[in-house]
Structures are given as C-alpha cells and as structure tokens.
Coordinates of C-alpha atoms in Angstrom, one line a residue:
Chain A
M1327 CA 82.1 91.8 43.6
R1328 CA 81.3 88.8 41.4
L1329 CA 78.4 90.6 39.8
L1330 CA 80.6 93.6 39.0
L1331 CA 83.2 91.2 37.5
V1332 CA 80.6 89.5 35.4
L1333 CA 79.3 92.8 34.2
L1334 CA 82.7 94.0 33.2
L1335 CA 83.6 90.7 31.5
A1336 CA 80.4 90.5 29.7
A1337 CA 80.7 94.1 28.4
A1338 CA 84.3 93.6 27.3
A1339 CA 83.5 90.3 25.8
A1340 CA 80.6 91.6 23.8
A1341 CA 82.7 94.5 22.5
S1342 CA 85.4 92.1 21.4
V1343 CA 82.9 89.7 20.0
A1344 CA 81.2 92.4 17.9
N1345 CA 84.5 93.2 16.3
A1346 CA 85.9 89.8 15.8
G1347 CA 84.1 86.5 15.9
A1348 CA 80.5 87.2 16.7
E1349 CA 79.2 87.5 13.2
S1350 CA 80.6 84.1 12.4
V1351 CA 78.2 82.5 14.9
L1352 CA 75.4 83.3 12.5
R1353 CA 75.4 82.2 8.9
S1354 CA 74.7 85.4 6.9
V1355 CA 71.9 83.9 4.8
T1356 CA 69.3 86.3 3.7
D1357 CA 67.8 84.5 0.8
V1358 CA 66.0 81.1 0.6
P1359 CA 68.5 78.4 0.0
D1360 CA 69.1 77.0 -3.5
A1361 CA 69.6 73.4 -2.3
D1362 CA 66.3 71.5 -2.6
A1363 CA 66.7 69.4 0.6
L1364 CA 67.6 72.4 2.7
F1365 CA 64.8 74.6 1.3
C1366 CA 62.2 71.8 1.6
D1367 CA 63.1 71.1 5.2
S1368 CA 62.5 74.8 5.9
W1369 CA 59.4 74.8 3.8
M1370 CA 57.9 71.9 5.7
L1371 CA 58.7 73.7 9.0
S1372 CA 57.0 76.8 7.7
V1373 CA 53.9 74.6 7.0
E1374 CA 53.9 73.3 10.5
T1375 CA 54.3 76.7 12.1
G1376 CA 51.6 78.2 9.8
N1377 CA 54.1 80.6 8.3
A1378 CA 53.5 79.3 4.8
G1379 CA 49.9 80.5 4.8
P1380 CA 47.5 79.1 2.2
W1381 CA 49.1 76.8 -0.4
R1382 CA 47.7 74.6 -3.1
Q1383 CA 50.2 71.9 -3.5
V1384 CA 53.6 70.8 -2.4
P1385 CA 56.3 72.7 -4.4
A1386 CA 57.5 70.4 -7.2
R1387 CA 61.0 70.5 -6.0
C1388 CA 59.9 69.2 -2.6
G1389 CA 58.2 66.0 -3.7
A1390 CA 61.1 63.9 -2.7
S1391 CA 61.5 65.6 0.7
V1392 CA 57.9 65.1 1.6
R1393 CA 58.0 61.5 0.5
A1394 CA 61.1 60.9 2.5
Y1395 CA 59.5 62.6 5.5
M1396 CA 56.3 60.6 5.3
E1397 CA 57.9 57.3 4.7
G1398 CA 60.8 57.7 7.0
D1399 CA 61.2 58.0 10.8
R1400 CA 60.4 61.7 11.1
Y1401 CA 56.7 61.6 10.5
A1402 CA 56.2 58.8 13.0
S1403 CA 58.6 60.4 15.5
D1404 CA 57.0 63.9 15.2
S1405 CA 53.6 62.4 15.6
A1406 CA 54.7 60.4 18.7
V1407 CA 56.3 63.4 20.3
A1408 CA 53.1 65.4 19.7
A1409 CA 51.1 62.6 21.3
A1410 CA 53.4 62.4 24.3
E1411 CA 53.2 66.1 24.9
S1412 CA 49.4 65.9 24.6
L1413 CA 49.3 63.2 27.2
A1414 CA 51.7 65.0 29.5
F1415 CA 49.4 68.0 29.5
A1416 CA 46.2 66.0 29.7
S1417 CA 47.4 64.0 32.7
Q1418 CA 48.4 67.2 34.6
A1419 CA 45.3 69.1 33.6
F1420 CA 43.0 66.2 34.6
A1421 CA 44.8 65.7 37.9
S1422 CA 44.4 69.3 38.8
G1423 CA 40.6 69.2 38.0
E1424 CA 41.0 71.9 35.4
G1425 CA 38.4 70.2 33.2
G1426 CA 35.6 70.4 35.7
A1427 CA 32.7 68.0 35.3
K1428 CA 33.0 67.4 31.6
P1429 CA 36.7 67.6 30.5
A1430 CA 36.8 67.1 26.7
W1431 CA 39.4 66.5 24.0
V1432 CA 38.6 67.3 20.4
F1433 CA 40.2 65.3 17.6
D1434 CA 40.1 66.0 13.9
V1435 CA 39.9 62.8 11.8
D1436 CA 41.9 62.8 8.6
E1437 CA 45.7 62.8 9.2
T1438 CA 44.9 63.0 12.9
L1439 CA 43.1 59.8 14.0
L1440 CA 43.1 58.2 10.5
S1441 CA 46.0 58.2 8.1
N1442 CA 45.3 58.6 4.4
A1443 CA 48.9 57.9 3.6
P1444 CA 48.1 54.9 1.4
Y1445 CA 45.9 57.2 -0.7
Y1446 CA 48.4 60.1 -0.9
A1447 CA 51.4 57.8 -1.5
Q1448 CA 49.9 57.2 -4.9
S1449 CA 49.9 60.8 -5.9
G1450 CA 53.5 61.8 -5.1
W1451 CA 52.6 62.7 -1.5
G1452 CA 50.8 65.8 -2.5
A1453 CA 53.4 67.1 -4.9
T1454 CA 51.6 66.3 -8.2
Q1455 CA 47.9 66.5 -7.4
T1456 CA 45.6 69.2 -6.5
S1457 CA 44.8 69.0 -2.8
V1458 CA 41.6 67.1 -2.6
E1459 CA 40.5 68.7 0.6
S1460 CA 41.4 72.3 0.1
H1461 CA 38.5 73.1 -2.1
L1462 CA 40.7 75.9 -3.4
S1463 CA 40.5 74.8 -7.0
A1464 CA 38.0 73.1 -9.2
Q1465 CA 40.2 71.4 -11.7
T1466 CA 38.6 69.1 -14.3
S1467 CA 39.2 65.5 -13.5
Q1468 CA 42.0 64.1 -15.5
Y1469 CA 41.8 60.4 -15.0
V1470 CA 44.1 58.3 -17.0
D1471 CA 42.4 55.1 -18.0
P1472 CA 44.1 52.3 -16.2
S1473 CA 45.3 49.4 -18.4
P1474 CA 42.9 46.4 -18.8
A1475 CA 45.3 44.3 -16.7
I1476 CA 44.5 46.2 -13.6
R1477 CA 40.7 46.4 -14.0
S1478 CA 40.2 43.2 -12.0
H1479 CA 40.5 42.8 -8.3
G1480 CA 43.0 40.9 -6.3
E1481 CA 46.7 41.4 -6.6
A1482 CA 46.3 43.4 -9.8
I1483 CA 45.3 46.2 -7.4
S1484 CA 48.8 46.5 -6.2
S1485 CA 49.8 47.4 -9.7
F1486 CA 47.1 50.0 -9.7
L1487 CA 48.4 51.5 -6.5
A1488 CA 51.9 51.4 -7.8
S1489 CA 51.2 52.7 -11.2
G1490 CA 50.8 56.3 -10.3
L1491 CA 48.6 56.6 -13.4
V1492 CA 45.7 58.2 -11.7
E1493 CA 45.5 61.9 -10.8
F1494 CA 43.7 62.0 -7.5
N1495 CA 41.1 64.6 -6.7
E1496 CA 38.1 65.1 -4.5
T1497 CA 36.1 62.5 -6.3
S1498 CA 38.6 59.7 -5.9
F1499 CA 39.3 60.8 -2.3
D1500 CA 35.6 60.4 -1.5
A1501 CA 35.8 57.0 -3.0
W1502 CA 38.7 56.2 -0.7
V1503 CA 36.7 57.5 2.3
D1504 CA 33.8 55.2 1.4
V1505 CA 36.0 52.2 1.5
A1506 CA 36.6 52.9 5.2
K1507 CA 40.0 51.2 5.4
A1508 CA 42.3 54.0 6.3
P1509 CA 44.7 52.8 9.1
A1510 CA 45.0 54.6 12.4
L1511 CA 47.9 57.0 13.0
P1512 CA 49.5 54.7 15.6
S1513 CA 50.5 57.4 18.2
S1514 CA 47.1 59.0 17.9
L1515 CA 45.4 55.7 18.7
K1516 CA 47.5 55.2 21.7
L1517 CA 46.8 58.8 22.9
Y1518 CA 43.1 58.3 22.2
N1519 CA 43.0 55.2 24.5
E1520 CA 45.0 56.9 27.2
L1521 CA 42.7 59.9 27.2
Q1522 CA 39.7 57.7 27.5
G1523 CA 41.5 55.9 30.4
L1524 CA 41.9 59.3 32.1
G1525 CA 38.2 60.0 31.7
F1526 CA 38.1 62.5 28.9
H1527 CA 35.0 63.0 26.8
I1528 CA 36.3 62.4 23.3
I1529 CA 34.7 64.6 20.6
L1530 CA 35.5 64.0 16.9
L1531 CA 35.2 67.1 14.7
T1532 CA 35.8 66.5 11.0
G1533 CA 35.4 68.4 7.8
R1534 CA 33.9 65.3 6.2
S1535 CA 30.3 65.7 5.3
E1536 CA 27.3 64.1 7.1
S1537 CA 26.8 61.9 4.1
Q1538 CA 30.1 60.2 5.0
R1539 CA 29.0 59.4 8.6
N1540 CA 28.6 55.7 8.1
A1541 CA 31.8 55.3 6.2
T1542 CA 33.6 57.3 8.8
E1543 CA 32.3 55.4 11.8
E1544 CA 33.1 52.1 10.0
N1545 CA 36.6 53.3 9.3
L1546 CA 37.2 54.5 12.9
L1547 CA 36.1 51.2 14.3
F1548 CA 38.2 49.3 11.7
A1549 CA 41.2 51.4 12.8
G1550 CA 40.6 50.6 16.5
Y1551 CA 38.8 53.7 17.8
H1552 CA 35.7 53.2 19.9
S1553 CA 33.4 54.9 22.4
W1554 CA 33.6 58.5 21.2
E1555 CA 31.2 60.9 22.7
K1556 CA 30.2 62.6 19.5
L1557 CA 31.2 62.5 15.8
I1558 CA 30.5 65.9 14.3
L1559 CA 30.4 66.2 10.5
R1560 CA 29.6 69.1 8.2
Q1561 CA 25.9 69.6 7.6
P1562 CA 24.5 70.9 4.4
S1563 CA 24.3 74.4 6.1
D1564 CA 28.1 74.3 6.7
I1565 CA 28.9 74.1 3.0
G1566 CA 30.9 77.1 1.9
K1567 CA 32.2 77.8 5.4
T1568 CA 35.9 77.6 6.0
A1569 CA 37.1 74.9 8.3
V1570 CA 38.0 77.7 10.8
Q1571 CA 34.5 79.0 10.9
Y1572 CA 32.7 75.6 10.9
K1573 CA 35.0 74.1 13.6
S1574 CA 34.9 77.3 15.8
E1575 CA 31.1 77.3 15.7
R1576 CA 31.0 73.7 16.8
R1577 CA 33.5 74.2 19.6
A1578 CA 31.3 77.1 20.8
V1579 CA 28.4 74.7 21.0
M1580 CA 30.4 72.2 23.0
E1581 CA 31.1 75.0 25.5
V1582 CA 27.4 75.8 25.8
E1583 CA 26.8 72.1 26.4
G1584 CA 29.2 72.3 29.4
F1585 CA 32.3 70.7 27.9
K1586 CA 35.6 72.1 29.0
I1587 CA 37.8 71.7 25.9
L1588 CA 41.2 71.1 27.4
G1589 CA 42.9 69.7 24.3
N1590 CA 42.5 69.8 20.6
S1591 CA 44.5 67.7 18.1
G1592 CA 44.6 68.5 14.4
D1593 CA 46.9 68.4 11.5
Q1594 CA 45.7 71.7 10.2
W1595 CA 45.9 75.1 11.9
S1596 CA 42.3 75.5 10.8
D1597 CA 41.4 72.7 13.2
L1598 CA 43.0 74.7 16.1
I1599 CA 42.5 78.4 15.6
G1600 CA 39.3 80.5 15.8
L1601 CA 37.4 81.2 19.0
P1602 CA 36.8 79.5 21.3
V1603 CA 40.2 77.8 21.4
S1604 CA 41.0 74.8 23.6
T1605 CA 43.2 75.3 26.6
R1606 CA 46.1 73.6 24.6
S1607 CA 46.3 72.9 20.9
F1608 CA 48.4 70.2 19.4
K1609 CA 49.5 70.5 15.7
L1610 CA 50.1 67.2 14.1
P1611 CA 52.4 67.2 11.1
N1612 CA 51.0 67.3 7.5
P1613 CA 53.2 68.4 4.7
M1614 CA 50.8 67.0 2.1
Y1615 CA 47.9 69.4 1.9
Y1616 CA 46.5 72.6 3.3
I1617 CA 42.9 73.3 4.4
S1618 CA 41.9 76.9 5.2
Chain B
M1333 CA 32.2 55.6 -17.0
R1334 CA 35.7 56.8 -16.0
L1335 CA 34.3 58.0 -12.7
L1336 CA 32.6 54.6 -12.0
L1337 CA 35.8 52.9 -12.9
V1338 CA 37.8 55.0 -10.5
L1339 CA 35.3 54.4 -7.7
L1340 CA 35.5 50.7 -8.2
L1341 CA 39.2 50.6 -8.4
A1342 CA 39.6 52.9 -5.4
A1343 CA 37.3 50.7 -3.4
A1344 CA 39.0 47.5 -4.4
A1345 CA 42.4 49.0 -4.0
A1346 CA 41.6 50.2 -0.5
A1347 CA 40.3 46.8 0.6
S1348 CA 43.5 45.2 -0.7
V1349 CA 45.7 47.8 0.9
A1350 CA 44.1 47.4 4.2
N1351 CA 44.8 43.7 4.2
A1352 CA 48.2 43.8 2.7
G1353 CA 50.6 46.6 2.4
A1354 CA 48.8 49.7 3.8
E1355 CA 50.1 49.5 7.3
S1356 CA 53.6 49.4 6.0
V1357 CA 53.3 52.9 4.7
L1358 CA 53.2 54.2 8.2
R1359 CA 55.8 53.3 10.7
S1360 CA 54.0 52.0 13.7
V1361 CA 55.7 54.2 16.3
T1362 CA 53.7 55.1 19.3
D1363 CA 56.3 56.1 21.8
V1364 CA 58.9 58.8 21.6
P1365 CA 62.0 57.6 19.9
D1366 CA 65.1 56.5 21.9
A1367 CA 67.6 57.9 19.5
D1368 CA 68.6 61.4 20.7
A1369 CA 69.0 63.0 17.3
L1370 CA 65.5 61.8 16.1
F1371 CA 63.9 62.7 19.4
C1372 CA 65.5 66.1 19.4
D1373 CA 64.5 67.0 15.9
S1374 CA 60.9 66.2 16.9
W1375 CA 61.3 68.1 20.1
M1376 CA 62.5 71.2 18.3
L1377 CA 59.6 70.9 15.9
S1378 CA 57.3 70.7 18.8
V1379 CA 58.8 73.9 20.2
E1380 CA 58.2 75.7 16.9
T1381 CA 54.6 74.5 16.6
G1382 CA 53.9 75.4 20.3
N1383 CA 53.1 71.8 21.1
A1384 CA 55.8 71.7 23.7
G1385 CA 54.1 74.2 25.9
P1386 CA 56.0 75.9 28.7
W1387 CA 59.6 74.6 29.2
R1388 CA 62.5 75.8 31.3
Q1389 CA 65.5 74.6 29.4
V1390 CA 66.6 72.5 26.5
P1391 CA 66.5 68.8 27.4
A1392 CA 70.0 67.8 28.3
R1393 CA 70.1 65.1 25.6
C1394 CA 69.3 67.7 23.0
G1395 CA 72.1 70.1 23.7
A1396 CA 74.1 68.8 20.7
S1397 CA 71.1 69.0 18.4
V1398 CA 70.3 72.6 19.3
R1399 CA 73.9 73.6 18.8
A1400 CA 74.1 71.9 15.5
Y1401 CA 70.8 73.6 14.5
M1402 CA 71.9 77.0 15.5
E1403 CA 75.4 76.8 14.1
G1404 CA 74.5 75.0 10.9
D1405 CA 72.5 75.8 7.8
R1406 CA 69.1 75.1 9.2
Y1407 CA 68.7 78.1 11.5
A1408 CA 69.7 80.4 8.7
S1409 CA 67.6 78.6 6.2
D1410 CA 64.5 78.4 8.4
S1411 CA 64.8 82.1 9.2
A1412 CA 65.3 83.0 5.5
V1413 CA 62.2 81.1 4.4
A1414 CA 60.1 82.7 7.2
A1415 CA 61.3 86.1 6.0
A1416 CA 60.6 85.2 2.3
E1417 CA 57.0 84.1 3.3
S1418 CA 56.6 87.3 5.3
L1419 CA 57.6 89.4 2.3
A1420 CA 55.4 87.5 -0.1
F1421 CA 52.4 88.2 2.1
A1422 CA 53.4 91.8 2.8
S1423 CA 53.8 92.6 -0.9
Q1424 CA 50.4 91.1 -1.8
A1425 CA 48.6 92.7 1.2
F1426 CA 50.2 96.1 0.5
A1427 CA 49.3 95.9 -3.2
S1428 CA 45.7 95.1 -2.4
G1429 CA 45.4 98.1 -0.1
E1430 CA 44.5 95.8 2.8
G1431 CA 46.5 97.9 5.3
G1432 CA 44.5 101.0 4.7
A1433 CA 46.1 104.4 5.6
K1434 CA 48.5 103.0 8.2
P1435 CA 49.7 99.5 7.4
A1436 CA 51.9 98.2 10.2
W1437 CA 54.3 95.4 10.8
V1438 CA 55.3 94.5 14.4
F1439 CA 58.7 93.0 15.2
D1440 CA 59.9 91.5 18.4
V1441 CA 63.6 92.3 19.1
D1442 CA 65.5 89.4 20.7
E1443 CA 66.0 86.4 18.3
T1444 CA 63.8 88.3 15.8
L1445 CA 65.7 91.4 14.8
L1446 CA 68.7 90.9 16.9
S1447 CA 70.5 87.7 17.6
N1448 CA 71.9 86.8 21.0
A1449 CA 73.6 83.8 19.5
P1450 CA 77.0 85.0 20.7
Y1451 CA 75.7 85.1 24.2
Y1452 CA 73.8 81.8 24.2
A1453 CA 76.7 80.0 22.4
Q1454 CA 78.5 80.3 25.7
S1455 CA 76.0 78.5 27.7
G1456 CA 75.5 75.4 25.7
W1457 CA 72.8 77.0 23.5
G1458 CA 70.2 76.8 26.2
A1459 CA 70.9 73.3 27.3
T1460 CA 72.8 74.0 30.5
Q1461 CA 71.5 77.2 31.8
T1462 CA 68.2 78.4 33.1
S1463 CA 66.5 80.5 30.5
V1464 CA 67.4 84.0 31.3
E1465 CA 64.2 85.5 29.8
S1466 CA 61.6 83.1 31.0
H1467 CA 61.3 84.5 34.5
L1468 CA 60.0 81.0 35.3
S1469 CA 62.5 80.4 38.0
A1470 CA 64.5 82.5 40.4
Q1471 CA 67.6 80.5 40.8
T1472 CA 70.4 81.9 42.9
S1473 CA 73.2 83.1 40.7
Q1474 CA 76.1 80.7 40.6
Y1475 CA 78.9 82.4 39.0
V1476 CA 82.1 80.5 38.7
D1477 CA 85.0 82.9 39.3
P1478 CA 86.9 83.1 36.0
S1479 CA 90.6 82.5 36.2
P1480 CA 92.9 85.5 36.7
A1481 CA 94.2 84.9 33.1
I1482 CA 90.9 86.0 31.6
R1483 CA 90.3 89.0 33.9
S1484 CA 92.0 91.4 31.5
H1485 CA 90.6 92.6 28.2
G1486 CA 91.9 91.9 24.7
E1487 CA 92.4 88.4 23.4
A1488 CA 91.9 87.0 26.9
I1489 CA 88.3 87.7 26.3
S1490 CA 88.2 85.0 23.7
S1491 CA 89.2 82.6 26.4
F1492 CA 86.5 83.8 28.5
L1493 CA 83.9 83.3 25.8
A1494 CA 85.3 79.9 25.1
S1495 CA 85.7 78.8 28.6
G1496 CA 82.1 78.0 29.3
L1497 CA 82.8 78.7 33.0
V1498 CA 80.1 81.1 33.6
E1499 CA 76.5 80.2 34.2
F1500 CA 74.5 82.7 32.5
N1501 CA 71.3 84.2 33.9
E1502 CA 69.2 87.3 33.9
T1503 CA 71.9 89.5 35.4
S1504 CA 74.6 88.5 32.8
F1505 CA 72.0 88.7 30.0
D1506 CA 71.2 92.3 31.1
A1507 CA 74.9 93.0 31.0
W1508 CA 75.1 91.6 27.4
V1509 CA 72.1 93.8 26.5
D1510 CA 73.9 96.9 27.8
V1511 CA 76.8 96.3 25.6
A1512 CA 74.5 96.8 22.6
K1513 CA 76.5 94.7 20.2
A1514 CA 74.2 91.9 19.3
P1515 CA 74.3 91.3 15.5
A1516 CA 71.3 91.4 13.2
L1517 CA 69.5 88.2 12.2
P1518 CA 70.5 88.7 8.5
S1519 CA 67.2 87.6 6.9
S1520 CA 65.3 89.8 9.4
L1521 CA 67.3 92.9 8.5
K1522 CA 66.6 92.2 4.8
L1523 CA 62.9 91.9 5.5
Y1524 CA 62.9 95.0 7.6
N1525 CA 64.4 97.0 4.9
E1526 CA 62.0 95.6 2.3
L1527 CA 59.0 96.3 4.4
Q1528 CA 60.1 99.9 4.8
G1529 CA 60.6 100.1 1.1
L1530 CA 57.0 99.0 0.6
G1531 CA 55.8 101.7 3.0
F1532 CA 55.0 99.8 6.2
H1533 CA 55.0 101.4 9.6
I1534 CA 57.5 99.4 11.6
I1535 CA 56.7 99.0 15.3
L1536 CA 59.1 97.2 17.6
L1537 CA 57.5 95.5 20.6
T1538 CA 59.9 93.9 23.0
G1539 CA 59.8 92.4 26.5
R1540 CA 62.9 94.4 27.4
S1541 CA 62.3 97.0 30.0
E1542 CA 62.2 100.8 29.5
S1543 CA 65.4 101.1 31.4
Q1544 CA 67.1 99.3 28.4
R1545 CA 65.8 101.8 25.9
N1546 CA 69.1 103.5 25.2
A1547 CA 71.0 100.2 24.9
T1548 CA 68.4 98.7 22.7
E1549 CA 68.3 101.7 20.3
E1550 CA 72.1 101.7 20.2
N1551 CA 72.1 98.0 19.4
L1552 CA 69.5 98.3 16.7
L1553 CA 71.4 101.0 15.0
F1554 CA 74.7 99.1 15.4
A1555 CA 73.0 96.1 13.7
G1556 CA 71.7 98.2 10.8
Y1557 CA 68.1 98.9 11.7
H1558 CA 66.8 102.5 11.4
S1559 CA 63.7 104.6 11.1
W1560 CA 61.3 102.5 13.2
E1561 CA 58.0 104.2 14.0
K1562 CA 58.0 103.2 17.7
L1563 CA 60.0 101.1 20.0
I1564 CA 57.8 99.8 22.8
L1565 CA 59.4 98.5 26.0
R1566 CA 57.9 97.2 29.2
Q1567 CA 57.0 99.9 31.6
P1568 CA 57.1 99.5 35.4
S1569 CA 53.4 98.8 35.3
D1570 CA 54.0 95.9 33.0
I1571 CA 56.1 94.0 35.5
G1572 CA 54.5 90.7 36.4
K1573 CA 52.4 90.5 33.2
T1574 CA 53.0 87.6 30.8
A1575 CA 54.4 88.5 27.4
V1576 CA 51.1 87.5 25.9
Q1577 CA 49.2 90.0 28.1
Y1578 CA 51.7 92.8 27.8
K1579 CA 52.1 92.5 24.0
S1580 CA 48.3 92.0 23.3
E1581 CA 47.6 95.2 25.3
R1582 CA 50.1 97.1 23.2
R1583 CA 48.7 95.7 19.9
A1584 CA 45.3 96.8 21.0
V1585 CA 46.6 100.4 21.5
M1586 CA 48.1 100.3 18.1
E1587 CA 44.7 99.5 16.6
V1588 CA 43.2 102.4 18.5
E1589 CA 45.9 104.6 17.0
G1590 CA 44.7 103.6 13.6
F1591 CA 47.4 101.1 12.6
K1592 CA 46.4 98.0 10.7
I1593 CA 48.7 95.3 11.9
L1594 CA 49.1 93.2 8.8
G1595 CA 52.1 91.2 10.0
N1596 CA 53.8 90.2 13.2
S1597 CA 57.2 88.5 13.5
G1598 CA 58.4 86.9 16.6
D1599 CA 60.4 83.9 17.9
Q1600 CA 58.0 83.1 20.7
W1601 CA 54.3 82.2 20.4
S1602 CA 53.8 84.7 23.2
D1603 CA 54.8 87.4 20.6
L1604 CA 52.0 86.3 18.3
I1605 CA 49.0 85.0 20.2
G1606 CA 46.5 86.9 22.2
L1607 CA 43.9 89.4 20.9
P1608 CA 44.1 91.4 18.8
V1609 CA 46.2 89.3 16.5
S1610 CA 47.8 90.5 13.3
T1611 CA 46.4 89.5 9.9
R1612 CA 49.3 87.0 9.5
S1613 CA 51.9 85.9 12.1
F1614 CA 55.3 84.6 11.4
K1615 CA 57.0 82.4 13.9
L1616 CA 60.8 82.6 13.8
P1617 CA 62.8 79.6 15.1
N1618 CA 64.2 79.5 18.6
P1619 CA 65.0 76.2 20.2
M1620 CA 67.1 78.0 23.0
Y1621 CA 64.5 79.4 25.4
Y1622 CA 60.8 79.8 26.0
I1623 CA 58.9 82.9 27.2
S1624 CA 55.3 82.6 28.3

C-alpha cells in the first residue's frame, strides 16, 4: 500500500513539477559565465578534473583567482583533504593485506612533496609566464635586467622576489631547483610519514632529470623527507617522452620488481594515468601549470 | 651574462626565502579543516577528482554546502565550462578528421543529459538519504506516510515536494524515472545539439535498465533531445556488474562496430574509466551521489 502510494505521489508530483517549479531548480545557464571569479572557479575545477585538457598558461582573467586560491585557505585545505583520503585508503588497504609483500606508494615531487610556491608567486602564479615544465613552447628568454640595487645578496633579495621583474622560464626554474630550498607541502609531508609508519615502500617518480638528482635529494632532506626506497628521475633516454609515457614505463618496472602500487599521488593527471595504474590515484591541486 | 645573473639571483633568493618568508607562502595545514564550509568545498572537489573514492552519502555536515552548490551559480557554471571545453575539443578533433568515418560521442543520461535535481532536492540533496543509484546498500524502505492533506493531486503536490517527509530510495527513484519529466541539464542540451551539428554520432549509455527504455526515451524527448544513434540500457545479463564493467564492455562493442569514441561525458568516474576509454573524457559535477 505504501509503495503504491509513493508511486502515485511521485508520479503526480513529477508531472506537477515539470509544469511548474521544476525548471527553477536548475539555473538555465548554457554559456560560460561572464564574471571572472565564477568562470575562474569553474576553470580551476576543470583543471582538477582534467576536463581542461592541455593548456599553456593560466587565463589572464584568472590570475587573481589562482593567486587567491594558492595563498588562501583552499589550497591548503584541498591538499589536506586529499592527504586524509589517501591515508584512509592506505590504512584500510594495508590492514587487509592488499599490498602483499611489497606494498608501495608512488609520489611525484614538484607540487606534490615539494612546493615551488615561492618561485611561482613571483610570476603571477602561472598567469603571466610560460609554464616552465610543460615543454610545450620554446619561447626566447626575456629577462628584465634587475636594478643594481638588488644585485647583492641579503635583504635586497626580498626586493628581487617582490619586484616581479623577471619572466620565469625553464632556465630560471632549473636554477631554483639547484638551490634545493623548496618547502614541503605540509599535508604531503604528514602523509609521507604516516605511510612510512604503516610500512609502505615509498617510491619517488619525478619528471626532473637525472642531472638534478643531488639537488633533489638535498631539497627533499631539507624539507623533511627521508628514507625513500627509490628516487626515479628522467634519464637521457627519456627525453622527448611525455610524462604519461615515462611514468607509466617506470610503474611497469616497479610491478616487475614485485611492488604492488596501492597509491599514487601527483598534481598532474600525467602522473596518474597510463598503464599500469595504481589501485587508487590521488590528484593534488595545481592551477598553476600543466604537464602532458 | 643575463643567464648567469639570473642563476645567481635565483640561488641567493631561494636561500633567503627558505630562511625567511618562504614558508609563509604556504599555509601549514596538515589536517582537514574544522570549518564546515571549507571542508565541504574541499570534499566536493575530492569527489570531482575521484580522490574521495566510494562513498554512500553526502557527509551530514556538508548538506548545506551541497544544496548551496546545486541551487546556486556554481553547478550551472561548472557544467557550462565542462560543455564549452567539450565543444572546443570536439570542434578541433572533428576538423582534423580524427574521428574517421564514424566519430562518436558517448553521453551518460542521469545528471549528464537529464537532471534529477527536482527529485534530489527533496531529500536534502543527497545528505539525508541513501544514494538510490549506488546499489551499495540495501536498506529497508522507510516511507513516512504523507499526511492526508497531500494525498490528492494539484497544488497539494507542492506540499508533498516541500514536506521532506519521504525518504527516497531506489523504488521512489524508479517511480520518478517512470514519470519521464526530468528537465535537461541546459548546457548539456546545448552541447548535444552542437555535436549533432558537427556530425557526431551520439550514443547514450546509461545504467538504467532495459525495462526503463520507454520512460527514458519519453523523458529525453520531453527534455529536448532527439536523433540519438543508440540508447544503450542495462540488460538482464548486466545485473550485478559495476558501472565500470558494464560501460567499458559497451564501449568495446562500439569500437568493434567502427565508432571512434572521441568524447565521453558523464557525472561519474565510472562512466569514464575502464578500457577502452574515449580520446577525451569530461567529468560533469555531481556532489549528490556516487556510483561504482
């Protein structure tokens, strides 16, 4: 009786709804919004879901939104929730023995374990420079000669960082990498330590090149990471491969070596897709640049 | 010279940054935030990226956020940006002849072409009911008997819809489907028409069962969709399969039939993952329920 009643009511209700108030539940927007903040929030979501596909730089109108995101609560919060979800899965998977003898977790490095936020902050958070990691374009360097006042070290450097005079590109990013002082993404460091506590084998798989091994190890230690199982960097033979191809090939090797890749954390979809995939993948936020 | 200068400056700057202001660029948040609105925004993002994994219902603390999202500008805006990105890819792919003789686009139905927002609005937008589509739980129906005043048709139905007295589940959702009056998601209808204009073969692939074919066709026509190539529904032999398995199998058949699946639009990752995948996948937002 109750079921019949519900069916009748639902049917009648739906008919009524369709004629009267139902459409009003949905805003009838078919075009992308004009307002920058609304559009940019939706654009950033589309980057995180992968809908945006390949892109070269943050849309000019979204510079302020990306900056607000990176400097505000959301970047930290989104990263922390991703880490919490990673740990929840890891704990359950580890407890169930899903990982076998060699349960492994793969981490990307840049914008995953380490944050290059201090570097990107200087270039409008991705809105005014060519993505240094995308290798999609080969623009001529256009350094603006800094004023003599900031050519010395010490506090003058703050002026350099604040000046916004330098257009960043791959060369200056490599210089930043060599300095080896990028801070940890706080929630990733916490996750990393918790995974080690559980007994995961931690494998770092980065698009950085083998020539950057020393600087990368130094930076990871500086930021508080230690005791990784492997740090895999691009070899000369990997040059020209997409991140998807390079990283997939390396994950295949891990499987041959007996690792069960339960989790994979990366800020780019190219860290996560491609066969073999991990049991669960965790996309960390990055509205600043895209790597294919 | 300029390069050397930049290298030196970057090095010095980084050293300075690491000691002084660099950490302040990143909020040092390692735990999920306490504030509901911030947590729920991050949780909704984690649903869209797939980080959240399987979930049964919207966290109770996030009911208000999901409602605000669905009823406000963001759901419409996010959907419209996804549609715009879909069309941008489709136009480029079609122009380049990438789709061959039979370029195809696959659409899911619920929360992709059709919106069940009027139905879900009544149950706290997913926060207070068991997901009717997830098949993850088999709760006993717990209908609350509506008051006599709303047992008649007409305007009394509005009271029924507004009462929130009914716990929705699979049975009442099926009743809603049978009524065939779900409105179109506006940006999806626009995309659908544009893809047809380009010459795509449109294939609809839904988790609804074959027994719902008539109601589904009627609803699609009611909402403004027409001239699809195929409407594929679950057959009796598909019962018990996950959406990933069922939908992957059907995409494999499409490929055998000569379709080149350039695009795939769905509100669930289970619409999009599993081999074979489309050339590009587009995740539409849905913070209301999860289907594995």
